XYZ file of C-alpha atoms in Angstrom:
532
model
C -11.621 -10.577 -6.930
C -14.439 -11.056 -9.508
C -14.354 -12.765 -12.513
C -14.066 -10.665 -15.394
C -16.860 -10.505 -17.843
C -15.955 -10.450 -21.573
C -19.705 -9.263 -22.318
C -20.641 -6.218 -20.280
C -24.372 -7.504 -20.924
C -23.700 -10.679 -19.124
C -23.305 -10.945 -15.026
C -19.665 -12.460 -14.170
C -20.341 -14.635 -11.571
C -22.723 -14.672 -8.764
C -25.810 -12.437 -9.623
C -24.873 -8.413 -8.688
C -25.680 -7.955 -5.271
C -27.490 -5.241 -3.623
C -25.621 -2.300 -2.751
C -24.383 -1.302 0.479
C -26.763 0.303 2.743
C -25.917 4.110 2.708
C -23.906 4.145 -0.889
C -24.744 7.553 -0.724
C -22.346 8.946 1.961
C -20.777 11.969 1.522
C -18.664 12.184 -0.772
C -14.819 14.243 -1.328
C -14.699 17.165 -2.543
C -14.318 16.447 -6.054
C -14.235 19.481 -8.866
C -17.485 17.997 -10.486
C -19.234 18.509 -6.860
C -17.613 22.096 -6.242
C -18.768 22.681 -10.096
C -22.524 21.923 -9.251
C -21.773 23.966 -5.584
C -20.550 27.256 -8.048
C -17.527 26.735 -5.962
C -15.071 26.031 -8.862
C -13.209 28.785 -10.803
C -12.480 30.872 -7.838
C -8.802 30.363 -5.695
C -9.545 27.509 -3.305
C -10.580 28.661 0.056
C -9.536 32.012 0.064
C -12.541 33.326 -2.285
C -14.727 30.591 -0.397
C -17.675 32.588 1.408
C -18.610 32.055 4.672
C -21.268 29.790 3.269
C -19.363 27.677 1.417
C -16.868 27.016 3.943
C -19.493 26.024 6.155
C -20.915 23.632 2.964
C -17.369 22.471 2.378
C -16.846 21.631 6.326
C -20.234 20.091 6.429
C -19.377 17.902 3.317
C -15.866 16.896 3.780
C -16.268 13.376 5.894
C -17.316 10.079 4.830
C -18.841 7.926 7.112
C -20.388 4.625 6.591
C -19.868 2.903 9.741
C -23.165 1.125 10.269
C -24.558 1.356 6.829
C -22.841 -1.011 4.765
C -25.099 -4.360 4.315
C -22.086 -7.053 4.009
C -23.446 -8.866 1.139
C -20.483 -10.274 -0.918
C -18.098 -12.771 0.006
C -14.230 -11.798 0.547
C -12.743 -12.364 -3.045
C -9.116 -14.205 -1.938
C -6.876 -13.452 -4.239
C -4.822 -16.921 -6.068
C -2.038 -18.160 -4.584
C 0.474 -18.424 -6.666
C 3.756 -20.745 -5.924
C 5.109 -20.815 -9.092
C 7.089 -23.747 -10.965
C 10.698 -24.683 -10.700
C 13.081 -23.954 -13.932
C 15.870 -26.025 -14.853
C 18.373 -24.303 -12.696
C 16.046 -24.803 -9.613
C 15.012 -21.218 -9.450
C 11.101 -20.444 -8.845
C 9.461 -18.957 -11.790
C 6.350 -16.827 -11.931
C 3.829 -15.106 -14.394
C 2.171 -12.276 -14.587
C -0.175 -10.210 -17.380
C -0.224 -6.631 -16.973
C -3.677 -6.208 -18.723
C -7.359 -4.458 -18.665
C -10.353 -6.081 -17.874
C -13.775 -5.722 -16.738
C -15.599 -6.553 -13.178
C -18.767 -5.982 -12.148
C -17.842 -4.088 -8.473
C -21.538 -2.921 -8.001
C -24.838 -3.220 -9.934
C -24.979 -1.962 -13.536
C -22.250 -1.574 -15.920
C -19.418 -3.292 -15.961
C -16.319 -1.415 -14.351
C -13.509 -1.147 -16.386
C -9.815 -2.290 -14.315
C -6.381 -2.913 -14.494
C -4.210 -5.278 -13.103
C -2.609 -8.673 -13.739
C -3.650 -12.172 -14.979
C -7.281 -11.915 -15.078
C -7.266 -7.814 -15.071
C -7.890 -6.725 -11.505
C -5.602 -6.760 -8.506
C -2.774 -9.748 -9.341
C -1.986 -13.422 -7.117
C -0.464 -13.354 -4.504
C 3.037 -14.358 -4.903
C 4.623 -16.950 -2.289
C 8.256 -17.973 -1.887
C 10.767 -18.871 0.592
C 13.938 -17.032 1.845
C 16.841 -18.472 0.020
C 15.101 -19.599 -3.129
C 15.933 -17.747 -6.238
C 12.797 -16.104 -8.016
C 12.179 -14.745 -11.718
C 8.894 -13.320 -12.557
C 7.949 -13.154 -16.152
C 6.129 -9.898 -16.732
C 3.998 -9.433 -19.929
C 2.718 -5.906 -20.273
C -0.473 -6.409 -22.345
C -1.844 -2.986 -22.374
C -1.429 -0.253 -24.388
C 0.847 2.205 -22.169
C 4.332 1.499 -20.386
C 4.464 0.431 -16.973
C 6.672 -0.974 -14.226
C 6.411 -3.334 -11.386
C 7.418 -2.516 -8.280
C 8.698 -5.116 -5.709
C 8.045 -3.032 -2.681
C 9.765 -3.748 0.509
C 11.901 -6.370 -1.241
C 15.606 -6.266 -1.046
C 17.347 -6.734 -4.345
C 19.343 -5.644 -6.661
C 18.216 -1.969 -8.125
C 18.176 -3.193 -11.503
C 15.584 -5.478 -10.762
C 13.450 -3.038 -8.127
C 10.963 -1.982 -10.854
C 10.912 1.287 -10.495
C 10.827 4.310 -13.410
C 14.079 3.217 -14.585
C 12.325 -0.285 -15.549
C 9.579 0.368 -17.590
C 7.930 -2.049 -19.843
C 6.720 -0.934 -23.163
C 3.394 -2.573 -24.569
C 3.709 -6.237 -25.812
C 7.389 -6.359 -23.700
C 8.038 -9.112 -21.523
C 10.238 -7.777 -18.376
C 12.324 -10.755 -16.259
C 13.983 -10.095 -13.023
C 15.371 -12.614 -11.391
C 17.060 -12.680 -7.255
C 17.736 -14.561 -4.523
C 15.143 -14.088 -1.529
C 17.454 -12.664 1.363
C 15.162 -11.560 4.161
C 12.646 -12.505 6.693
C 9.344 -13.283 6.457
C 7.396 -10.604 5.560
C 4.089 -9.564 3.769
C 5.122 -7.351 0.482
C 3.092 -6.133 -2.144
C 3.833 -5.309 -6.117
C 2.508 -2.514 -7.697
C 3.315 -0.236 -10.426
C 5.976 2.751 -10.454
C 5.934 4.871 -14.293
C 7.140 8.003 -13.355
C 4.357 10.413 -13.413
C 1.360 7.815 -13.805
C 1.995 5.514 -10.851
C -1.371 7.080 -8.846
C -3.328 6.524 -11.907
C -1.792 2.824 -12.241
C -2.396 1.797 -8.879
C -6.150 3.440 -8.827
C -7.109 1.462 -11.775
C -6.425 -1.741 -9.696
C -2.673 -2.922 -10.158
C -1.328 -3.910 -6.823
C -1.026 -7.675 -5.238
C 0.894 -9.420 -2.144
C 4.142 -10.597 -2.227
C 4.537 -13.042 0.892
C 8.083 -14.280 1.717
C 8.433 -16.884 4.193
C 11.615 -18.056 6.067
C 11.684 -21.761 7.101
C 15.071 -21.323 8.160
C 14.200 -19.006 11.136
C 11.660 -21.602 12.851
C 7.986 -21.208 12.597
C 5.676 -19.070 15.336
C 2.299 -20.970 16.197
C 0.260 -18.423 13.998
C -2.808 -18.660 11.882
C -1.248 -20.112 8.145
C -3.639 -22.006 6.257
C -4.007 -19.144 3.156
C -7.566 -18.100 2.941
C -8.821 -19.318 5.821
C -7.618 -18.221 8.590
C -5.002 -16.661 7.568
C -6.088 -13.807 5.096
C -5.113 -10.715 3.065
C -6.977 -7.635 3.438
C -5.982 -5.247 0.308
C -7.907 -2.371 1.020
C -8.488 0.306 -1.605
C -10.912 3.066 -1.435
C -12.687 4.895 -4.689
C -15.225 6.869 -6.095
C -17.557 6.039 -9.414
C -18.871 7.822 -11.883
C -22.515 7.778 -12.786
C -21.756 4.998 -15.319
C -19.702 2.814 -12.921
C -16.116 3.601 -14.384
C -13.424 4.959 -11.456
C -13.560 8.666 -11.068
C -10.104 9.737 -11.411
C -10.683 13.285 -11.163
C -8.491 15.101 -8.746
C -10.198 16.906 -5.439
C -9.931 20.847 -5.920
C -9.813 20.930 -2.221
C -7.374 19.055 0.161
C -4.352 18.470 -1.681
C -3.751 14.663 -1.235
C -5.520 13.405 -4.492
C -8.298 10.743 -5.045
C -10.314 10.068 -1.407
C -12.450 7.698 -2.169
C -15.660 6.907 -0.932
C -16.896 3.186 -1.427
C -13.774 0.592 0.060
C -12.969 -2.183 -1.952
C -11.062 -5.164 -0.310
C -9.739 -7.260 -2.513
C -11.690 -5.838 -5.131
C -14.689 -6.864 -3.400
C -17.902 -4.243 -2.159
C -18.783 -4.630 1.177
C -17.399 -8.055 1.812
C -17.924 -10.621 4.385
C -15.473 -13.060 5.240
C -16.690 -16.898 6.798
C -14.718 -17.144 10.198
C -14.059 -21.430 11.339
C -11.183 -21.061 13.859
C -10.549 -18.886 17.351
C -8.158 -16.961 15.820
C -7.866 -15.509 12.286
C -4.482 -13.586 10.884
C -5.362 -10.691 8.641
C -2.168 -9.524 6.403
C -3.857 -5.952 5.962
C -2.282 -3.730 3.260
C -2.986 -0.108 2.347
C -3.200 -0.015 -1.350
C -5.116 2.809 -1.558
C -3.551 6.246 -3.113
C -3.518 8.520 -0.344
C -6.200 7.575 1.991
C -4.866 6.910 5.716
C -6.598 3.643 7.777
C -7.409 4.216 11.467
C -8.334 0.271 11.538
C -10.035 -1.240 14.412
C -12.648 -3.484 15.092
C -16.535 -2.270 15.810
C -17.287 -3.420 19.095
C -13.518 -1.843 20.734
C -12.352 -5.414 21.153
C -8.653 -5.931 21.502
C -6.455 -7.706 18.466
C -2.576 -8.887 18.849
C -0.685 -6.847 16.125
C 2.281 -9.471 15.009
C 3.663 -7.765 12.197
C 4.621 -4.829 9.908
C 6.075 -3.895 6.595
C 9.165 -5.751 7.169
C 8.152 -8.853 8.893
C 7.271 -10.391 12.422
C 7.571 -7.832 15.680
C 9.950 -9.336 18.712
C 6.143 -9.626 20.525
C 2.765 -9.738 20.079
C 0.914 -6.352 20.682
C -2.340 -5.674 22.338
C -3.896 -3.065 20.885
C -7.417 -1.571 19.669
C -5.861 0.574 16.931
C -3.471 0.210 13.626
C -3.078 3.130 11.397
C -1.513 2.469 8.203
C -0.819 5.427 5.836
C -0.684 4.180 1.885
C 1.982 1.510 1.416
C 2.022 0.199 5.061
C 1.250 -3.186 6.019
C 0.004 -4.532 9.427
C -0.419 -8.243 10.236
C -2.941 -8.374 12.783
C -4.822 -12.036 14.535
C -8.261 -11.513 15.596
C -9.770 -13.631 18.416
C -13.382 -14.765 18.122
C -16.467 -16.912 19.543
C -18.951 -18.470 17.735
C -21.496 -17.112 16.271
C -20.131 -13.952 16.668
C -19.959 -10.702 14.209
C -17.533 -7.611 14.257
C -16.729 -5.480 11.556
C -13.367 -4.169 10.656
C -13.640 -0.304 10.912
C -11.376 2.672 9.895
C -11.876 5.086 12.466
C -10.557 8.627 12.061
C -6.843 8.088 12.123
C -5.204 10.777 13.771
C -2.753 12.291 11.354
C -1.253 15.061 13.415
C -2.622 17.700 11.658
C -4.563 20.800 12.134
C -8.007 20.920 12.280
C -9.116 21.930 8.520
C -6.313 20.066 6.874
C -7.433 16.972 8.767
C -10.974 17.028 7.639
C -10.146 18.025 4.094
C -7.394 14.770 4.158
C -9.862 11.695 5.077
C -8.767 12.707 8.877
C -12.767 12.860 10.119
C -13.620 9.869 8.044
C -15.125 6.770 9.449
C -15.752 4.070 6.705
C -16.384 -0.145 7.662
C -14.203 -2.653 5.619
C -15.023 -5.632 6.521
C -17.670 -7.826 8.009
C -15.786 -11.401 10.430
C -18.569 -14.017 10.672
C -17.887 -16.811 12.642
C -19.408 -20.300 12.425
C -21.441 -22.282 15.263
C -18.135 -24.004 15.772
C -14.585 -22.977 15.616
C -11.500 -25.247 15.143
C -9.526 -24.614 18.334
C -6.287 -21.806 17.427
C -3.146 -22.301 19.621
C -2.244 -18.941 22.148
C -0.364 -16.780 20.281
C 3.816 -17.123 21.776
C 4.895 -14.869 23.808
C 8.046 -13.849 21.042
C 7.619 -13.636 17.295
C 11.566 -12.444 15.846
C 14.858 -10.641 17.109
C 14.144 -7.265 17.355
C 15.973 -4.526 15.076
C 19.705 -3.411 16.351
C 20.938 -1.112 14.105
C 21.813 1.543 16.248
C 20.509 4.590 19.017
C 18.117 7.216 18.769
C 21.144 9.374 20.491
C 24.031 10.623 18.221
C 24.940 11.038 14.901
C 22.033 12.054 12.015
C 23.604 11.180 8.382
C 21.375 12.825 6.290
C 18.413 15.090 6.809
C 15.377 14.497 4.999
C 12.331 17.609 4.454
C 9.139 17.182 3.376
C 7.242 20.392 2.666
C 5.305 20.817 -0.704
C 5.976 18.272 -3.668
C 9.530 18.296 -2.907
C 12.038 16.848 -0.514
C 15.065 19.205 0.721
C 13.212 21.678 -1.754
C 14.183 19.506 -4.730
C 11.418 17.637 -7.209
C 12.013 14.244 -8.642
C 14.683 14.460 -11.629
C 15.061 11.084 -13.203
C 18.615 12.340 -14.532
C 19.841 13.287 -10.756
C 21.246 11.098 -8.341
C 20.879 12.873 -5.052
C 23.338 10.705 -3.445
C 25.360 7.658 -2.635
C 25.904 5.279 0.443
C 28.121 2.339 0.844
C 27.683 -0.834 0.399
C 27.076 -3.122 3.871
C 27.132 0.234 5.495
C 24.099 1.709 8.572
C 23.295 5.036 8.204
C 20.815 7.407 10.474
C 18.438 9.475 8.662
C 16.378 11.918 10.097
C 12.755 12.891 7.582
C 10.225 16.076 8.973
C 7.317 16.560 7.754
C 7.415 20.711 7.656
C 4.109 21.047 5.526
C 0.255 21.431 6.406
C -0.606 18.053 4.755
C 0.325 14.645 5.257
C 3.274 12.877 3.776
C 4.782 9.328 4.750
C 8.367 7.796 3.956
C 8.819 5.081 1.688
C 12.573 3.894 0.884
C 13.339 1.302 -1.728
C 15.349 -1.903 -1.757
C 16.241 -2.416 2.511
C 14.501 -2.227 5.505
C 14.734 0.410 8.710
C 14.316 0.775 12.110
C 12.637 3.056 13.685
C 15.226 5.184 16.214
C 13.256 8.132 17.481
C 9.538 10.251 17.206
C 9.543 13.477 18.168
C 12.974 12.759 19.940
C 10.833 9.704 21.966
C 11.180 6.005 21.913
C 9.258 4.222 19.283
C 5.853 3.140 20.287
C 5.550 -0.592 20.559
C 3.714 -0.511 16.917
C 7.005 0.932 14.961
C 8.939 -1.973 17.152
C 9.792 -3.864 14.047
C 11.062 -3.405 10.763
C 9.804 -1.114 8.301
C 9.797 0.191 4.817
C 7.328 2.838 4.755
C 6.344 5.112 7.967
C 3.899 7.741 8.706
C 5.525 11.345 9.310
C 3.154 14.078 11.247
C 3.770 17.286 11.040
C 6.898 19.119 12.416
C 7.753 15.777 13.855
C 11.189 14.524 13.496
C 11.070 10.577 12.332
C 14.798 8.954 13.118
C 15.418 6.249 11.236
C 18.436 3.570 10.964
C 18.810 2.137 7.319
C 21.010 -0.721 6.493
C 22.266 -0.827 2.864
C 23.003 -4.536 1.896
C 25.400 -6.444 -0.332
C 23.865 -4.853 -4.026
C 25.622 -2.381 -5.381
C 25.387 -0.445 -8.702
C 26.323 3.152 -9.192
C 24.328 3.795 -12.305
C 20.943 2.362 -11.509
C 19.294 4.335 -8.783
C 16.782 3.385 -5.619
C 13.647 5.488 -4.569
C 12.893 7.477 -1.518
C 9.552 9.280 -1.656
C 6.603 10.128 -0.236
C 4.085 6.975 -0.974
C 0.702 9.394 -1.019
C 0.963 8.677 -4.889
C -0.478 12.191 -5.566
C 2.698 13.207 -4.251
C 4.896 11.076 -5.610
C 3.633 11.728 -9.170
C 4.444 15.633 -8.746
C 8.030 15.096 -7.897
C 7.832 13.958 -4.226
C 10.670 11.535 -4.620
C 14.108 11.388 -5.105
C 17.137 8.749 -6.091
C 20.487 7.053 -4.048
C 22.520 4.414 -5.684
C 24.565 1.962 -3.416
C 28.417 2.037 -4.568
C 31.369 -0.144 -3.451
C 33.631 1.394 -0.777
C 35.010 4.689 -2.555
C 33.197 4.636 -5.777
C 31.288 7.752 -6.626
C 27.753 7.593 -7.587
C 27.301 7.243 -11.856
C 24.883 8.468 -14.111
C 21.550 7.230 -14.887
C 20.727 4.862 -18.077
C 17.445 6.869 -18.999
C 14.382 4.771 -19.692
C 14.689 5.804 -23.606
C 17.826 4.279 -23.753
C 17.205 1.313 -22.064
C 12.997 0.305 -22.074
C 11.944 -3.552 -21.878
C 11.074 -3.903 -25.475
């Protein structure tokens, strides 16, 4: 991340560097673009002349794969371990504030985020400890902060029903009860979160688990072991974020310039064999097809909920928005390779897929490695127990259908709680995708396993625990979700789609955990209840 600059005359930092090569890709299909096409004012495609359909086909993709000049070195994001209260429990900060960085030549961009005003530290702590983060919310709206993937209680999950008014200080506190596992934060206002998380609030959460043994993998923070935020966006002509919603496509903001840890076209300074890269999809609705440039193979160790049983040799990761991936990259020296998004396949028809960042090809990141590399150990041959919740044969608890901005044909209702479950209970959920666009899964405050796609086993990729899963069209995702020892019936958990375009149009709806035969409660609103 670059340092902010109180002085938009001044340079923060490191003279601007040169662009990337290319900046000028083609870009979404944004209403200011269809405006200057004459496209705009008319009902989307189906007044769209043969010419402009062809214009709109022709100008739908983004590709930068060989254009971007690596020229600025991978920001790494501060660790942050926190300090130990009175009561032995491990305290954090964080500032919810604006600031300023200096992404690309010119003006000053103007952010969001934590501490220092873009992106946040990354959080570190240790299964068993208790944790309270101190949350300041220095800017001039309400906001939340999300612990995503995290299991605690709902009161403390962050989500709409914890907002944070301006100049409030929010303080949840629990005890770390889970594996290791790369999480992230990130905002949840009902209604805003897209606009929250596009301005640049989002940071890793990374929970480790002594207790469980230690795997010979890449560790040292930074060096070769790494986090890869990725977000994509677009800028206006005076270097602020475009947040203008695409006329065409449906999914919201596709960006076209990737920012990894809030750095353009970064490089990062390879010095052992193997490197770990905690890769994170914190972009609103774009979907990574990562891979690396020259087809190599990488060992994929890890997900959204922690370590898989085994290492997995593979060429390809997609990651839809709110997925994680740990992946460890073997090199030799002297080498290059770039981190690429290839087109992910997203299951989709042929014109949704190129209107949806399906065609797109875009480079993230540039791996140098040095003359010499510190020897890495071989990866072992088993990383964790593997899930056991239960079949893909049998019983399906609840049905889940995605189709429009609503799920089982209901929109978001803060008031509503959809349903219960009980506490220390499994239950099997089955979620279809029955639209044309893309949707994913996301489900707060546990962790699943993946039962079933399509009615098939799992591929080795969805081996592990997750939080957040892709779902293709008219493809039935089975799902086993364990509900742990919290339970509140008042104060609800999310399950949404995590394209935040989505989610801000009513995508997402609420389940409390009760005790064994206790019926779900009612909702403290925000109004009654707000930080502040």
């Amino acid at each position: 991340m670059t340092e902010p600059s109180e002085d938009p005359g001044e340079p923060a930092g490191p003279p601007p560097a040169a662009p990337p090569a290319g900046t000028t890709p083609r870009r979404g299909l944004t209403r200011r673009r269809l405006l200057k096409a004459g496209l705009i004012g008319v009902p989307a495609v189906a007044a769209i002349s043969a010419g402009g359909a062809a214009w709109l086909w022709a100008t739908a993709d983004v590709d930068t794969a060989g254009r971007v000049r690596f020229v600025n070195r991978l920001a790494i994001p501060p660790l942050a371990t926190g300090r130990r209260d009175g009561s032995g429990r491990r305290v954090f900060e964080l500032r919810a504030r604006a600031g300023n960085r200096r992404l690309r030549p010119g003006r000053p961009t103007p952010t969001w985020g934590f501490d220092d005003g873009h992106l946040g530290p990354t959080l570190r702590a240790a299964r068993g400890e208790t944790v309270v983060v101190n949350v300041r919310n220095e800017l001039a709206e309400a906001t939340t902060v999300h612990w995503h993937g995290m299991h605690l209680p709902a009161v403390m999950d962050g989500g709409p029903h914890q907002p944070i008014r301006p100049g409030a200080t929010w303080s949840p506190t629990w005890r770390l009860d889970q594996p290791a596992a790369t999480l992230w934060y990130h905002p949840h206002p009902h209604g805003r979160t897209g606009q929250h998380v596009y301005r640049g609030m989002a940071g890793l959460f990374i929970v480790d688990d002594p207790a469980a043994g230690s795997p010979d993998l890449p560790g040292r923070y930074g060096v070769d072991d790494v986090p890869v935020i990725v977000q994509d966006k677009n800028f206006g002509d005076d270097n602020r974020f475009d947040e203008s919603t695409p006329l065409i496509g449906g999914v919201g903001i596709l960006g076209d310039t990737l920012l990894v840890n809030g750095t353009v076209a970064p490089y990062h300074d390879v010095t052992a064999e193997r490197t770990r890269l905690r890769l994170l999809n914190a972009s609103n609705a774009r979907i990574y097809g990562f891979g690396l440039s020259d087809g190599r193979p990488f060992a994929l160790i890890g997900t959204d909920g922690g370590l898989l049983p085994a290492p997995h040799l593979t060429d390809r990761v997609r990651l839809s928005p709110g997925e994680r991936a740990e992946i460890v990259v073997t090199m030799r020296p002297d080498e290059r390779v770039v981190l690429r998004s290839y087109p992910p396949d997203l299951g989709a028809d042929f014109w949704t897929s190129r209107v949806t960042g399906g065609d797109d090809t875009m480079d993230v990141l540039e791996l140098r490695a040095a003359g010499s590399l510190t020897p890495s150990p071989a990866l072992p041959g088993t990383l964790a127990e593997a899930p056991d919740l239960g079949s893909a044969g049998g019983r399906v608890d609840r049905g889940f259908e995605l189709s429009g901005f609503e799920i089982n044909g209901r929109a978001m209702d803060m008031s509503r709680i959809d349903f219960g479950v009980g506490r220390d209970t499994t239950e099997i959920w089955e979620v279809t995708n029955l639209d044309v666009l893309p949707h994913n899964f996301h489900v707060h405050g546990t962790r699943f396993q993946v039962l079933s796609v399509n009615g098939a086993a799992p591929p080795p990729e969805l081996g592990g625990w997750k939080d957040t899963i892709y779902t293709p069209r008219e493809t039935p995702v089975r799902i086993a979700v364990r509900f742990g020892g919290h339970a509140d019936p008042d104060t609800p958990y999310m399950f949404h789609c995590h394209l935040l375009f989505h989610e801000d149009l009513g995508m997402m709806g609420q389940f409390v955990v009760t005790e064994p035969g206790v019926l779900p409660g009612r909702p403290v609103m925000p109004h009654d209840a707000g930080h502040g």
